[in-house]
Short mmCIF file of C-alpha atoms in Angstrom, two decimals:
data_model
loop_
_atom_site.label_atom_id
_atom_site.label_comp_id
_atom_site.label_asym_id
_atom_site.label_seq_id
_atom_site.Cartn_x
_atom_site.Cartn_y
_atom_site.Cartn_z
CA UNK A 1 105.38 61.53 111.46
CA UNK A 2 107.37 60.91 108.43
CA UNK A 3 110.35 63.27 107.92
CA UNK A 4 109.15 64.33 104.37
CA UNK A 5 105.88 65.66 105.95
CA UNK A 6 107.90 67.69 108.51
CA UNK A 7 106.73 71.47 107.79
CA UNK A 8 109.75 73.99 107.74
CA UNK A 9 110.15 76.86 110.28
CA UNK A 10 107.97 80.05 108.48
CA UNK A 11 110.73 82.35 108.51
CA UNK A 12 112.36 80.62 106.04
CA UNK A 13 112.46 81.45 102.49
CA UNK A 14 110.00 79.00 101.20
CA UNK A 15 107.03 76.95 103.38
CA UNK A 16 106.88 73.30 101.98
CA UNK A 17 103.11 71.97 101.84
CA UNK A 18 101.22 69.68 99.99
CA UNK A 19 98.72 70.81 97.20
CA UNK A 20 95.73 70.24 97.19
CA UNK A 21 92.75 70.92 94.77
CA UNK A 22 92.98 74.36 92.87
CA UNK A 23 96.27 74.71 94.22
CA UNK A 24 95.13 75.36 97.97
CA UNK A 25 97.25 73.85 100.87
CA UNK A 26 96.22 70.92 101.93
CA UNK A 27 98.15 68.39 104.62
CA UNK A 28 99.16 64.98 103.36
CA UNK A 29 97.87 61.79 104.26
CA UNK A 30 100.28 61.01 107.00
CA UNK A 31 99.50 63.89 108.81
CA UNK A 32 96.32 63.16 109.61
CA UNK A 33 94.66 60.48 111.53
CA UNK A 34 96.97 57.12 111.60
CA UNK A 35 95.14 54.63 109.55
CA UNK A 36 96.98 51.39 107.80
CA UNK A 37 100.83 51.01 107.27
CA UNK A 38 103.32 54.17 107.02
CA UNK A 39 104.47 53.16 103.60
CA UNK A 40 101.08 52.77 102.20
CA UNK A 41 99.85 56.01 103.49
CA UNK A 42 102.94 57.69 101.93
CA UNK A 43 102.43 56.26 98.77
CA UNK A 44 98.70 56.69 98.44
CA UNK A 45 99.43 60.40 99.72
CA UNK A 46 102.29 61.22 96.94
CA UNK A 47 100.33 59.49 94.05
CA UNK A 48 97.54 61.80 95.22
CA UNK A 49 99.29 65.21 95.57
CA UNK A 50 100.98 64.71 91.91
CA UNK A 51 97.79 64.56 90.56
CA UNK A 52 96.61 67.61 92.22
CA UNK A 53 100.04 69.12 91.58
CA UNK A 54 99.47 68.70 87.62
CA UNK A 55 96.25 70.76 87.95
CA UNK A 56 97.37 73.19 90.31
CA UNK A 57 100.37 73.91 88.00
CA UNK A 58 97.93 75.34 85.15
CA UNK A 59 96.65 78.15 87.28
CA UNK A 60 99.80 78.42 89.31
CA UNK A 61 103.22 79.40 87.82
CA UNK A 62 105.04 76.31 88.87
CA UNK A 63 106.08 73.20 87.25
CA UNK A 64 105.10 69.35 88.36
CA UNK A 65 109.26 69.32 88.25
CA UNK A 66 109.55 71.69 91.20
CA UNK A 67 107.96 68.88 93.32
CA UNK A 68 110.08 67.18 95.67
CA UNK A 69 109.02 64.86 98.49
CA UNK A 70 105.22 65.72 98.04
CA UNK A 71 105.69 69.35 98.57
CA UNK A 72 105.91 72.70 96.59
CA UNK A 73 107.99 75.48 97.47
CA UNK A 74 105.95 78.85 97.70
CA UNK A 75 107.40 82.22 98.54
CA UNK A 76 105.88 83.76 101.32
CA UNK A 77 105.28 87.54 101.62
CA UNK A 78 108.21 88.42 102.70
CA UNK A 79 109.97 87.16 99.17
CA UNK A 80 109.88 89.94 96.84
CA UNK A 81 107.92 88.60 93.72
CA UNK A 82 109.18 89.17 90.38
CA UNK A 83 107.77 91.84 88.46
CA UNK A 84 105.48 89.59 86.33
CA UNK A 85 103.74 88.30 89.30
CA UNK A 86 101.15 89.41 91.84
CA UNK A 87 100.53 87.40 95.17
CA UNK A 88 96.98 86.25 96.75
CA UNK A 89 96.59 84.74 100.00
CA UNK A 90 94.97 81.29 100.46
CA UNK A 91 94.89 80.44 104.20
CA UNK A 92 97.57 82.88 105.35
CA UNK A 93 99.85 81.63 102.50
CA UNK A 94 100.78 83.90 99.55
CA UNK A 95 100.94 82.49 95.94
CA UNK A 96 102.67 83.85 92.98
CA UNK A 97 100.10 84.26 90.15
CA UNK A 98 102.09 85.24 86.67
CA UNK A 99 99.75 87.66 85.33
CA UNK A 100 99.99 87.35 81.03
CA UNK A 101 101.89 89.12 78.89
CA UNK A 102 99.53 90.52 75.96
CA UNK A 103 100.32 91.63 72.18
CA UNK A 104 97.51 93.20 70.01
CA UNK A 105 97.92 93.95 66.54
CA UNK A 106 96.10 96.33 64.39
CA UNK A 107 95.18 97.29 68.03
CA UNK A 108 92.81 100.46 67.23
CA UNK A 109 91.22 101.66 70.55
CA UNK A 110 92.38 98.62 72.63
CA UNK A 111 89.18 96.95 72.91
CA UNK A 112 90.66 93.90 73.57
CA UNK A 113 92.30 95.49 76.44
CA UNK A 114 88.88 96.55 77.78
CA UNK A 115 87.46 92.77 77.73
CA UNK A 116 90.55 91.45 79.73
CA UNK A 117 90.08 94.00 82.41
CA UNK A 118 86.30 93.53 82.37
CA UNK A 119 87.11 89.52 83.04
CA UNK A 120 89.49 90.51 85.64
CA UNK A 121 92.39 89.52 83.62
CA UNK A 122 95.11 92.51 84.22
CA UNK A 123 97.82 91.88 81.87
CA UNK A 124 101.34 92.22 83.27
CA UNK A 125 102.34 93.96 79.68
CA UNK A 126 100.12 94.73 76.86
CA UNK A 127 102.03 95.61 73.73
CA UNK A 128 99.82 97.15 70.66
CA UNK A 129 100.35 97.54 67.43
CA UNK A 130 98.31 100.66 65.95
CA UNK A 131 99.36 103.57 63.25
CA UNK A 132 96.43 105.15 63.12
CA UNK A 133 96.90 108.91 65.34
CA UNK A 134 93.26 109.19 66.11
CA UNK A 135 93.05 105.60 68.08
CA UNK A 136 96.30 105.79 69.77
CA UNK A 137 95.17 109.36 71.08
CA UNK A 138 92.08 107.45 72.70
CA UNK A 139 94.38 104.53 74.11
CA UNK A 140 96.63 107.35 75.64
CA UNK A 141 93.69 109.11 76.83
CA UNK A 142 92.44 106.05 78.87
CA UNK A 143 95.34 104.28 79.87
CA UNK A 144 98.27 106.35 79.29
CA UNK A 145 101.76 104.46 79.99
CA UNK A 146 99.84 100.98 80.65
CA UNK A 147 100.12 100.16 76.67
CA UNK A 148 103.70 99.73 75.45
CA UNK A 149 103.26 100.88 71.91
CA UNK A 150 105.50 98.44 68.92
CA UNK A 151 104.33 100.42 65.68
CA UNK A 152 103.60 99.62 62.66
CA UNK A 153 103.10 95.98 62.58
CA UNK A 154 105.10 95.58 59.30
CA UNK A 155 108.02 97.07 60.94
CA UNK A 156 108.40 94.69 63.79
CA UNK A 157 111.44 93.13 63.41
CA UNK A 158 112.27 89.62 65.10
CA UNK A 159 114.91 91.48 67.31
CA UNK A 160 111.88 93.02 69.11
CA UNK A 161 109.73 89.90 69.24
CA UNK A 162 112.28 87.81 71.06
CA UNK A 163 111.97 90.08 73.97
CA UNK A 164 108.44 89.67 74.37
CA UNK A 165 107.86 86.00 74.79
CA UNK A 166 104.00 86.56 75.10
CA UNK A 167 101.00 84.18 76.65
CA UNK A 168 98.49 85.76 74.60
CA UNK A 169 98.48 87.12 71.10
CA UNK A 170 95.22 88.57 69.09
CA UNK A 171 94.59 90.93 66.21
CA UNK A 172 92.40 91.70 63.09
CA UNK A 173 93.81 93.12 59.94
CA UNK A 174 91.97 95.49 57.93
CA UNK A 175 88.97 94.09 56.11
CA UNK A 176 88.64 96.96 53.68
CA UNK A 177 90.11 94.71 50.78
CA UNK A 178 89.07 91.42 51.69
CA UNK A 179 85.14 91.82 52.48
CA UNK A 180 82.38 91.36 49.52
CA UNK A 181 81.10 94.66 49.99
CA UNK A 182 83.93 96.06 48.25
CA UNK A 183 83.50 95.52 44.58
CA UNK A 184 87.19 96.93 43.96
CA UNK A 185 88.80 94.72 46.64
CA UNK A 186 92.51 93.40 45.84
CA UNK A 187 92.37 90.27 47.97
CA UNK A 188 94.64 88.62 50.67
CA UNK A 189 97.77 89.46 48.16
CA UNK A 190 96.96 92.57 46.61
CA UNK A 191 100.40 94.38 46.35
CA UNK A 192 98.78 97.69 47.16
CA UNK A 193 96.26 96.97 49.18
CA UNK A 194 95.24 95.93 52.92
CA UNK A 195 94.83 92.55 52.01
CA UNK A 196 98.44 91.25 52.94
CA UNK A 197 98.43 92.80 56.48
CA UNK A 198 97.07 89.56 57.37
CA UNK A 199 100.36 87.82 56.33
CA UNK A 200 102.05 90.10 58.99
CA UNK A 201 100.00 88.74 61.73
CA UNK A 202 100.85 85.16 60.67
CA UNK A 203 104.59 85.98 60.79
CA UNK A 204 104.22 86.87 64.36
CA UNK A 205 102.12 84.42 65.29
CA UNK A 206 104.41 81.96 64.09
CA UNK A 207 107.12 83.28 65.51
CA UNK A 208 105.61 83.45 68.95
CA UNK A 209 104.29 79.88 68.31
CA UNK A 210 107.70 78.59 67.99
CA UNK A 211 109.08 80.61 70.11
CA UNK A 212 106.48 78.85 72.90
CA UNK A 213 107.49 75.55 71.70
CA UNK A 214 111.30 76.19 72.37
CA UNK A 215 110.75 76.74 75.68
CA UNK A 216 108.10 74.19 76.51
CA UNK A 217 105.44 76.40 76.64
CA UNK A 218 103.40 75.23 73.34
CA UNK A 219 99.83 74.74 75.31
CA UNK A 220 100.18 78.04 77.33
CA UNK A 221 100.41 80.32 74.29
CA UNK A 222 97.03 81.50 73.05
CA UNK A 223 95.58 83.52 70.22
CA UNK A 224 92.85 84.55 67.84
CA UNK A 225 92.60 86.18 64.53
CA UNK A 226 89.44 88.26 63.34
CA UNK A 227 87.81 89.63 60.46
CA UNK A 228 84.52 90.13 58.61
CA UNK A 229 82.55 87.57 57.73
CA UNK A 230 81.99 89.12 54.53
CA UNK A 231 84.76 86.91 53.07
CA UNK A 232 84.52 85.16 49.42
CA UNK A 233 85.59 81.63 49.89
CA UNK A 234 88.50 81.59 48.56
CA UNK A 235 89.83 84.06 51.14
CA UNK A 236 87.93 82.41 53.85
CA UNK A 237 89.94 79.30 53.08
CA UNK A 238 93.19 80.42 52.44
CA UNK A 239 93.11 82.17 55.63
CA UNK A 240 92.14 78.92 57.33
CA UNK A 241 94.85 76.95 55.66
CA UNK A 242 97.66 79.21 56.84
CA UNK A 243 96.42 79.63 60.44
CA UNK A 244 95.57 75.76 60.92
CA UNK A 245 91.79 75.95 62.04
CA UNK A 246 88.65 76.89 60.96
CA UNK A 247 86.53 79.87 61.82
CA UNK A 248 83.48 80.53 64.26
CA UNK A 249 81.03 82.63 63.30
CA UNK A 250 79.98 85.53 66.09
CA UNK A 251 77.69 87.96 66.26
CA UNK A 252 77.03 91.01 68.27
CA UNK A 253 73.43 90.01 68.68
CA UNK A 254 74.53 87.11 70.69
CA UNK A 255 74.84 89.97 73.25
CA UNK A 256 73.78 93.03 72.81
CA UNK A 257 70.78 94.69 70.40
CA UNK A 258 73.66 95.10 67.29
CA UNK A 259 74.22 93.08 64.47
CA UNK A 260 77.79 92.78 63.38
CA UNK A 261 78.56 89.55 62.35
CA UNK A 262 82.48 88.47 62.58
CA UNK A 263 84.51 85.20 61.64
CA UNK A 264 87.13 84.38 64.63
CA UNK A 265 90.00 81.69 64.50
CA UNK A 266 91.61 80.66 67.78
CA UNK A 267 93.19 78.23 69.80
CA UNK A 268 91.03 79.45 72.76
CA UNK A 269 89.28 76.22 73.86
CA UNK A 270 85.91 76.98 72.91
CA UNK A 271 82.94 74.59 72.01
CA UNK A 272 82.31 75.44 68.54
CA UNK A 273 79.60 73.80 68.25
CA UNK A 274 77.88 75.93 70.96
CA UNK A 275 79.19 79.02 69.62
CA UNK A 276 77.39 78.25 66.32
CA UNK A 277 74.10 76.85 67.88
CA UNK A 278 74.01 80.37 70.00
CA UNK A 279 74.82 82.04 66.76
CA UNK A 280 72.01 80.52 65.11
CA UNK A 281 69.21 81.02 67.36
CA UNK A 282 69.90 84.72 67.90
CA UNK A 283 71.36 86.08 64.65
CA UNK A 284 68.25 87.69 63.41
CA UNK A 285 67.53 89.32 66.67
CA UNK A 286 68.67 89.31 69.99
CA UNK A 287 66.20 87.98 72.90
CA UNK A 288 67.11 90.02 75.96
CA UNK A 289 67.79 93.65 75.81
CA UNK A 290 66.77 95.86 73.35
CA UNK A 291 67.78 99.24 72.14
CA UNK A 292 65.32 101.13 74.19
CA UNK A 293 67.31 99.71 77.20
CA UNK A 294 70.44 101.23 76.17
CA UNK A 295 69.18 104.91 75.39
CA UNK A 296 70.17 107.81 78.11
CA UNK A 297 67.58 109.64 79.85
CA UNK A 298 63.80 110.24 79.39
CA UNK A 299 62.43 111.36 76.27
CA UNK A 300 64.26 109.26 73.72
CA UNK A 301 62.25 106.14 72.13
CA UNK A 302 63.80 103.62 70.11
CA UNK A 303 62.05 103.12 66.96
CA UNK A 304 63.97 99.66 66.00
CA UNK A 305 64.84 96.84 68.62
CA UNK A 306 68.05 96.10 67.01
CA UNK A 307 70.77 98.15 65.89
CA UNK A 308 71.88 97.55 62.07
CA UNK A 309 75.57 97.33 61.80
CA UNK A 310 77.47 100.22 62.91
CA UNK A 311 79.68 101.82 60.02
CA UNK A 312 81.04 105.46 59.72
CA UNK A 313 78.30 106.09 57.15
CA UNK A 314 75.46 106.99 59.51
CA UNK A 315 72.77 106.47 56.64
CA UNK A 316 73.10 102.83 57.21
CA UNK A 317 71.46 102.84 60.43
CA UNK A 318 68.45 104.84 58.65
CA UNK A 319 65.85 102.09 57.45
CA UNK A 320 63.16 102.94 55.37
CA UNK A 321 63.53 106.72 55.89
CA UNK A 322 62.89 105.94 59.86
CA UNK A 323 65.86 106.89 61.90
CA UNK A 324 66.54 104.68 64.70
CA UNK A 325 65.74 107.16 67.65
CA UNK A 326 63.01 109.77 68.24
CA UNK A 327 63.92 112.59 70.66
CA UNK A 328 61.27 114.46 72.25
CA UNK A 329 63.07 117.30 71.72
CA UNK A 330 64.90 117.27 68.99
CA UNK A 331 62.69 114.84 66.54
CA UNK A 332 63.93 111.94 64.88
CA UNK A 333 67.74 111.24 65.17
CA UNK A 334 71.04 109.10 65.66
CA UNK A 335 72.05 107.60 69.08
CA UNK A 336 74.64 109.72 71.49
CA UNK A 337 78.21 108.56 70.76
CA UNK A 338 77.81 107.64 74.61
CA UNK A 339 74.80 105.65 74.25
CA UNK A 340 76.59 103.41 71.06
CA UNK A 341 79.62 103.13 73.12
CA UNK A 342 77.28 101.43 75.92
CA UNK A 343 76.38 99.08 72.77
CA UNK A 344 79.57 98.23 72.08
CA UNK A 345 80.81 97.52 75.75
CA UNK A 346 82.94 100.53 76.53
CA UNK A 347 82.70 103.11 79.13
CA UNK A 348 80.61 105.93 78.54
CA UNK A 349 82.91 108.68 76.98
CA UNK A 350 85.66 106.31 76.29
CA UNK A 351 86.39 107.94 72.76
CA UNK A 352 85.65 111.34 73.94
CA UNK A 353 89.33 111.64 74.40
CA UNK A 354 91.03 115.04 74.50
CA UNK A 355 87.95 117.08 72.86
CA UNK A 356 87.71 114.14 69.95
CA UNK A 357 85.52 115.29 66.92
CA UNK A 358 82.55 113.13 66.42
CA UNK A 359 83.74 112.25 62.90
CA UNK A 360 87.01 110.89 64.94
CA UNK A 361 84.51 109.15 67.35
CA UNK A 362 82.46 107.72 64.76
CA UNK A 363 85.52 106.09 62.61
CA UNK A 364 87.20 104.64 65.10
CA UNK A 365 83.75 102.69 66.72
CA UNK A 366 83.34 101.52 63.07
CA UNK A 367 86.28 99.95 63.15
CA UNK A 368 86.44 98.47 67.04
CA UNK A 369 85.33 95.20 68.31
CA UNK A 370 82.42 94.39 70.13
CA UNK A 371 83.90 94.11 73.71
CA UNK A 372 80.90 91.64 74.59
CA UNK A 373 82.00 89.53 72.06
CA UNK A 374 85.81 89.31 72.57
CA UNK A 375 85.11 88.63 76.26
CA UNK A 376 83.10 85.39 75.48
CA UNK A 377 85.85 84.17 73.44
CA UNK A 378 88.60 84.94 76.22
CA UNK A 379 86.42 83.96 78.97
CA UNK A 380 88.13 80.52 79.04
CA UNK A 381 91.42 82.05 80.37
CA UNK A 382 89.68 83.44 83.64
CA UNK A 383 90.34 80.28 85.48
CA UNK A 384 94.20 80.85 84.57
CA UNK A 385 94.84 84.69 84.89
CA UNK A 386 91.89 86.24 86.99
CA UNK A 387 93.49 88.78 89.59
#
């Protein structure tokens, strides 16, 4: 056996071994049955391992430059990991897996965090920028101190951003002054409206992008920006120009019986043609579970198959004088808030909080993201960060 393949004692700090497919331990070729010259076996083994290390380094937080003599040094269990790392066991050996740092701007009730956890991606640190007191109360009710508050995005100083170094950034600025539904909208550059808040997202995005490039993490920083699909052409084109990419159109009806059309700009590797084809196929109605499947208990009957866009004005759900649900006891009426939460992808009573009034629950749900859509966007990141 060649010297480069000698296994270090397991009581040492690092246990070197060759890395196989998906980062699993694998003996190098010169440890297998003798065949061919030792020099040839070593050359082929090193070439294969270098290729495998490049692939594994994307999932396991080490750099290919850490490889020496076809080996990767991986801490054993008795080495205390950094706080940003978790450990998983493969064939009795422990891999340090970096957990992502996430920043959410205009976070609302933290639908992004719910989506990440549903995918099995547990952030090391989740930073939230939100100023709505009702939304903050619901955040605290569900996550307590697990969310680090950044306050108003307009007050975020570069001294604060410098100490974060996120892996994922997402947000969706208020659309009230951008949507064509509002005839008095002030646009993206309206001085006294909410439109310019987009530039706060852009400011933070550009800072983190530049910081990632300086630290050679440019291809490991992911982001997305969301807004309503009811943007006029000029606003949509301006946002695309600033962000450097075109938006994808997605709708909640792709996943659940509810209409909620949104634009998404992102650098997360998604097949845009597949998303657009899926949207075109299902934009009119969801070909799967219908509204009846989401109603709680017996004695409640859905009068429609797909829920219209949910807003703070519940009359929007009444079409032609027909309420969405008929209850055997109380007659025609609206959905329970626990039913709406389930359709959005939240756990039941997620917005209930500490005695949260019904009108507050309605307000925060009208502003939040559909968790199913966010999960679809973040799904390509599972292989990198799933616990």
